[in-house]
């Protein structure tokens, strides 16, 4: 069995190791999120797909590390730790919300620096990064704690009983705030005639979530783009029936991409 290197153990959770998998699905969490939920996806996929869930500093086993200061730091760490694995066999990315922007930034970096590209990019609940709709996110400064809590309750990704606990609540607010700051340091200028990626992109969204500018992801790749709206709000992906749809669809896309 291949052992994870210490850098890998730190940055990636892989709860269901599948050394013989044909492809790896690298999952990127939402703002304030950890690896727990997406790492569990490993048990839902067939043996042909191994799931990695990315862990950013400042949470879980990296609780004592300082939070990342900007997107470049986040991207460089993830790319350097994963590089050997990504060169070894085909990989796909899945990101939800904040995680979609990280996954895209990492994909961009890998393409520019190493000529590597995911076979498929799965984007969830996120505007295209060059879209006008993305700009308000970059202007969110000095958000009050109460506003963050209200936002988290509205989104529904954080169990409300956790938010009752003072220490947990403080840490959740801090993590969310720090992730937001990372997001504000990310900018992607879409140059005319320059299409950065060539992989297919699938965009998922909750039907009751705010409208995301999904169409504009079309400008990012010369590959095909498809869009699916699933019942639910921002955290539609936590619903078991939607999860099953996601697994089946992601599997089909990966298996159809001529590994």
CSV table of C-alpha atoms in Angstrom, one decimal:
chain,number,residue,atom,x,y,z
A,1,UNK,CA,0.0,0.0,0.0
A,2,UNK,CA,1.4,3.4,-0.9
A,3,UNK,CA,1.8,5.5,2.2
A,4,UNK,CA,0.8,9.1,2.2
A,5,UNK,CA,3.8,11.5,2.6
A,6,UNK,CA,3.5,13.7,5.7
A,7,UNK,CA,2.8,16.7,3.5
A,8,UNK,CA,0.0,14.7,1.9
A,9,UNK,CA,-1.4,13.6,5.2
A,10,UNK,CA,-1.6,17.3,6.2
A,11,UNK,CA,-3.2,18.7,3.1
A,12,UNK,CA,-5.4,15.8,2.0
A,13,UNK,CA,-7.9,13.5,3.7
A,14,UNK,CA,-8.4,10.2,1.8
A,15,UNK,CA,-10.7,8.0,4.0
A,16,UNK,CA,-11.1,5.3,1.3
A,17,UNK,CA,-7.8,4.5,-0.3
A,18,UNK,CA,-8.0,2.9,-3.7
A,19,UNK,CA,-4.5,2.5,-5.1
A,20,UNK,CA,-5.9,0.8,-8.2
A,21,UNK,CA,-8.4,3.5,-9.1
A,22,UNK,CA,-8.3,4.8,-12.7
A,23,UNK,CA,-8.9,8.4,-11.6
A,24,UNK,CA,-8.7,10.6,-8.6
A,25,UNK,CA,-11.5,13.1,-7.7
A,26,UNK,CA,-10.0,16.0,-5.7
A,27,UNK,CA,-12.7,17.8,-3.7
A,28,UNK,CA,-12.4,21.4,-2.4
A,29,UNK,CA,-14.5,22.5,0.6
A,30,UNK,CA,-16.8,25.5,1.0
A,31,UNK,CA,-15.8,28.5,3.1
A,32,UNK,CA,-15.3,27.6,6.7
A,33,UNK,CA,-15.4,24.0,5.8
A,34,UNK,CA,-13.2,21.0,6.5
A,35,UNK,CA,-12.6,17.6,4.9
A,36,UNK,CA,-15.2,15.5,6.7
A,37,UNK,CA,-18.2,15.5,4.4
A,38,UNK,CA,-16.5,15.3,1.0
A,39,UNK,CA,-13.9,12.7,2.2
A,40,UNK,CA,-16.9,10.5,3.0
A,41,UNK,CA,-17.8,10.6,-0.7
A,42,UNK,CA,-15.1,8.0,-1.2
A,43,UNK,CA,-17.4,5.2,0.0
A,44,UNK,CA,-20.1,6.2,-2.5
A,45,UNK,CA,-18.0,5.8,-5.6
A,46,UNK,CA,-17.0,2.7,-7.4
A,47,UNK,CA,-13.5,1.3,-7.1
A,48,UNK,CA,-12.4,3.1,-10.2
A,49,UNK,CA,-12.5,6.5,-8.4
A,50,UNK,CA,-10.4,7.5,-5.4
A,51,UNK,CA,-11.5,10.6,-3.5
A,52,UNK,CA,-9.2,13.2,-2.0
A,53,UNK,CA,-10.6,16.0,0.2
A,54,UNK,CA,-8.4,19.0,0.5
A,55,UNK,CA,-7.7,20.5,4.0
A,56,UNK,CA,-6.7,24.1,4.3
A,57,UNK,CA,-4.6,25.4,7.2
A,58,UNK,CA,-6.3,26.6,10.4
A,59,UNK,CA,-8.8,23.7,10.8
A,60,UNK,CA,-9.0,20.0,11.8
A,61,UNK,CA,-5.5,18.5,12.2
A,62,UNK,CA,-4.1,21.9,11.0
A,63,UNK,CA,-5.8,23.8,13.7
A,64,UNK,CA,-2.6,25.2,15.1
A,65,UNK,CA,-1.3,26.5,11.8
A,66,UNK,CA,-1.9,30.1,10.8
A,67,UNK,CA,-4.6,30.6,8.1
A,68,UNK,CA,-3.4,31.1,4.5
A,69,UNK,CA,-3.0,34.8,3.7
A,70,UNK,CA,-3.9,34.7,0.0
A,71,UNK,CA,-5.0,32.5,-2.9
A,72,UNK,CA,-1.5,32.2,-4.3
A,73,UNK,CA,-0.3,30.5,-1.0
A,74,UNK,CA,-3.2,28.1,-1.0
A,75,UNK,CA,-2.7,27.2,-4.7
A,76,UNK,CA,1.0,26.7,-4.4
A,77,UNK,CA,0.7,24.4,-1.3
A,78,UNK,CA,-2.0,22.3,-2.9
A,79,UNK,CA,-0.2,22.0,-6.2
A,80,UNK,CA,3.2,21.2,-4.8
A,81,UNK,CA,1.8,18.5,-2.4
A,82,UNK,CA,-0.4,16.9,-5.1
A,83,UNK,CA,1.9,17.2,-8.1
A,84,UNK,CA,3.3,13.7,-8.1
A,85,UNK,CA,-0.1,12.2,-7.7
A,86,UNK,CA,-1.6,14.3,-10.4
A,87,UNK,CA,1.2,13.4,-12.8
A,88,UNK,CA,0.7,9.7,-12.0
A,89,UNK,CA,-2.9,9.2,-13.2
A,90,UNK,CA,-5.9,11.2,-14.5
A,91,UNK,CA,-7.7,13.5,-12.0
A,92,UNK,CA,-10.9,15.5,-11.8
A,93,UNK,CA,-11.8,18.4,-9.5
A,94,UNK,CA,-15.0,19.1,-7.6
A,95,UNK,CA,-15.4,22.3,-5.7
A,96,UNK,CA,-18.4,23.7,-3.8
A,97,UNK,CA,-18.8,27.5,-3.6
A,98,UNK,CA,-15.5,28.9,-2.2
A,99,UNK,CA,-14.0,25.5,-3.1
A,100,UNK,CA,-15.0,26.0,-6.8
A,101,UNK,CA,-12.8,29.1,-6.9
A,102,UNK,CA,-9.9,27.3,-5.3
A,103,UNK,CA,-10.3,24.3,-7.7
A,104,UNK,CA,-10.3,26.7,-10.7
A,105,UNK,CA,-7.2,28.6,-9.4
A,106,UNK,CA,-5.3,25.3,-8.9
A,107,UNK,CA,-6.4,24.0,-12.4
A,108,UNK,CA,-5.1,27.3,-13.9
A,109,UNK,CA,-1.8,27.0,-12.1
A,110,UNK,CA,-1.3,23.4,-13.1
A,111,UNK,CA,-2.0,24.2,-16.7
A,112,UNK,CA,0.2,27.2,-16.9
A,113,UNK,CA,3.1,25.8,-14.9
A,114,UNK,CA,3.1,22.0,-15.7
A,115,UNK,CA,0.8,21.6,-18.7
A,116,UNK,CA,-1.4,19.4,-16.5
A,117,UNK,CA,-5.2,19.6,-16.6
A,118,UNK,CA,-8.1,17.9,-14.9
A,119,UNK,CA,-10.1,15.6,-17.2
A,120,UNK,CA,-13.2,17.3,-15.8
A,121,UNK,CA,-14.0,20.3,-13.7
A,122,UNK,CA,-17.1,20.0,-11.5
A,123,UNK,CA,-18.2,23.4,-10.2
A,124,UNK,CA,-20.9,23.8,-7.6
A,125,UNK,CA,-22.7,27.0,-6.5
A,126,UNK,CA,-20.2,29.4,-7.9
A,127,UNK,CA,-20.1,32.3,-10.3
A,128,UNK,CA,-17.6,32.2,-13.1
A,129,UNK,CA,-14.5,34.0,-11.7
A,130,UNK,CA,-14.4,36.7,-14.4
A,131,UNK,CA,-18.1,37.4,-14.1
A,132,UNK,CA,-19.6,40.7,-12.9
A,133,UNK,CA,-21.6,38.6,-10.4
A,134,UNK,CA,-18.4,37.6,-8.6
A,135,UNK,CA,-17.4,41.2,-7.8
A,136,UNK,CA,-19.6,41.8,-4.8
A,137,UNK,CA,-17.9,38.9,-3.0
A,138,UNK,CA,-14.6,40.8,-3.4
A,139,UNK,CA,-16.1,43.8,-1.8
A,140,UNK,CA,-17.2,42.1,1.4
A,141,UNK,CA,-15.1,43.7,4.1
A,142,UNK,CA,-15.6,44.2,7.8
A,143,UNK,CA,-18.5,41.8,8.0
A,144,UNK,CA,-20.0,41.6,11.5
A,145,UNK,CA,-19.9,38.3,13.4
A,146,UNK,CA,-23.7,38.4,13.6
A,147,UNK,CA,-23.9,38.7,9.9
A,148,UNK,CA,-21.6,35.8,9.4
A,149,UNK,CA,-23.7,33.6,11.8
A,150,UNK,CA,-26.9,34.8,10.0
A,151,UNK,CA,-25.3,33.9,6.7
A,152,UNK,CA,-24.2,30.5,7.9
A,153,UNK,CA,-27.7,29.7,9.2
A,154,UNK,CA,-29.2,30.9,6.0
A,155,UNK,CA,-26.9,28.7,3.9
A,156,UNK,CA,-27.5,25.8,6.2
A,157,UNK,CA,-24.1,24.0,6.1
A,158,UNK,CA,-23.3,24.4,9.8
A,159,UNK,CA,-25.4,22.5,12.3
A,160,UNK,CA,-27.1,25.1,14.5
A,161,UNK,CA,-26.3,23.2,17.7
A,162,UNK,CA,-22.6,23.7,16.9
A,163,UNK,CA,-23.1,27.4,16.8
A,164,UNK,CA,-24.6,27.3,20.3
A,165,UNK,CA,-21.1,26.5,21.6
A,166,UNK,CA,-19.1,29.7,22.2
A,167,UNK,CA,-15.7,28.3,21.2
A,168,UNK,CA,-16.9,26.5,18.2
A,169,UNK,CA,-18.9,29.5,17.1
A,170,UNK,CA,-15.8,31.7,17.4
A,171,UNK,CA,-13.7,29.3,15.4
A,172,UNK,CA,-16.4,28.9,12.7
A,173,UNK,CA,-16.7,32.7,12.3
A,174,UNK,CA,-12.9,33.1,12.2
A,175,UNK,CA,-12.4,30.3,9.6
A,176,UNK,CA,-15.2,31.7,7.4
A,177,UNK,CA,-13.8,35.2,7.6
A,178,UNK,CA,-10.3,34.0,6.8
A,179,UNK,CA,-11.5,31.9,3.8
A,180,UNK,CA,-13.4,35.0,2.6
A,181,UNK,CA,-10.2,37.0,2.8
A,182,UNK,CA,-8.4,34.4,0.7
A,183,UNK,CA,-11.2,34.6,-1.9
A,184,UNK,CA,-10.8,38.4,-2.0
A,185,UNK,CA,-7.1,38.0,-3.1
A,186,UNK,CA,-8.1,36.0,-6.1
A,187,UNK,CA,-8.5,37.7,-9.4
A,188,UNK,CA,-8.8,36.2,-12.8
A,189,UNK,CA,-8.8,38.5,-15.8
A,190,UNK,CA,-10.2,36.8,-18.9
A,191,UNK,CA,-8.1,37.9,-21.8
A,192,UNK,CA,-9.7,38.0,-25.3
A,193,UNK,CA,-9.1,34.9,-27.4
A,194,UNK,CA,-7.3,33.3,-24.4
A,195,UNK,CA,-9.2,30.2,-23.3
A,196,UNK,CA,-7.2,28.8,-20.3
A,197,UNK,CA,-8.7,25.3,-20.1
A,198,UNK,CA,-9.8,22.6,-22.5
A,199,UNK,CA,-11.5,20.1,-20.2
A,200,UNK,CA,-15.3,19.7,-19.9
A,201,UNK,CA,-17.0,21.6,-17.1
A,202,UNK,CA,-20.2,20.6,-15.3
A,203,UNK,CA,-21.9,23.2,-13.1
A,204,UNK,CA,-24.3,22.2,-10.4
A,205,UNK,CA,-26.5,24.6,-8.4
A,206,UNK,CA,-29.3,24.5,-5.9
A,207,UNK,CA,-32.6,25.5,-7.4
A,208,UNK,CA,-33.4,27.7,-4.4
A,209,UNK,CA,-30.0,29.2,-4.0
A,210,UNK,CA,-29.2,32.7,-5.3
A,211,UNK,CA,-28.7,32.8,-9.1
A,212,UNK,CA,-25.1,32.1,-10.0
A,213,UNK,CA,-23.5,33.2,-13.3
A,214,UNK,CA,-22.9,29.6,-14.6
A,215,UNK,CA,-23.1,30.4,-18.3
A,216,UNK,CA,-19.9,32.4,-18.1
A,217,UNK,CA,-17.9,29.3,-17.2
A,218,UNK,CA,-18.2,28.6,-21.0
A,219,UNK,CA,-15.6,31.3,-21.6
A,220,UNK,CA,-13.1,29.4,-19.5
A,221,UNK,CA,-12.8,26.2,-21.5
A,222,UNK,CA,-12.8,25.0,-25.1
A,223,UNK,CA,-14.5,21.9,-23.8
A,224,UNK,CA,-18.2,21.3,-23.3
A,225,UNK,CA,-20.1,22.8,-20.5
A,226,UNK,CA,-23.3,21.5,-18.9
A,227,UNK,CA,-25.5,22.9,-16.2
A,228,UNK,CA,-27.7,21.1,-13.7
A,229,UNK,CA,-30.1,22.6,-11.1
A,230,UNK,CA,-30.9,20.3,-8.2
A,231,UNK,CA,-33.6,20.8,-5.6
A,232,UNK,CA,-32.5,22.8,-2.6
A,233,UNK,CA,-30.6,25.8,-1.4
A,234,UNK,CA,-26.9,26.6,-1.2
A,235,UNK,CA,-26.1,23.2,0.5
A,236,UNK,CA,-28.3,21.1,-1.8
A,237,UNK,CA,-25.4,18.7,-2.1
A,238,UNK,CA,-25.9,17.6,1.5
A,239,UNK,CA,-29.3,16.0,0.6
A,240,UNK,CA,-28.8,12.3,0.1
A,241,UNK,CA,-30.9,12.2,-3.1
A,242,UNK,CA,-28.8,15.0,-4.6
A,243,UNK,CA,-25.7,13.2,-3.5
A,244,UNK,CA,-26.7,10.1,-5.3
A,245,UNK,CA,-27.3,12.2,-8.5
A,246,UNK,CA,-23.9,13.9,-8.1
A,247,UNK,CA,-22.1,10.5,-7.7
A,248,UNK,CA,-23.8,8.9,-10.7
A,249,UNK,CA,-23.2,12.0,-12.9
A,250,UNK,CA,-19.6,12.5,-11.8
A,251,UNK,CA,-18.9,8.8,-12.4
A,252,UNK,CA,-20.4,8.9,-15.8
A,253,UNK,CA,-18.5,12.0,-16.8
A,254,UNK,CA,-15.2,10.5,-15.6
A,255,UNK,CA,-15.8,7.1,-17.2
A,256,UNK,CA,-16.7,8.6,-20.5
A,257,UNK,CA,-13.6,10.8,-20.7
A,258,UNK,CA,-11.4,8.1,-22.3
A,259,UNK,CA,-9.1,7.3,-19.4
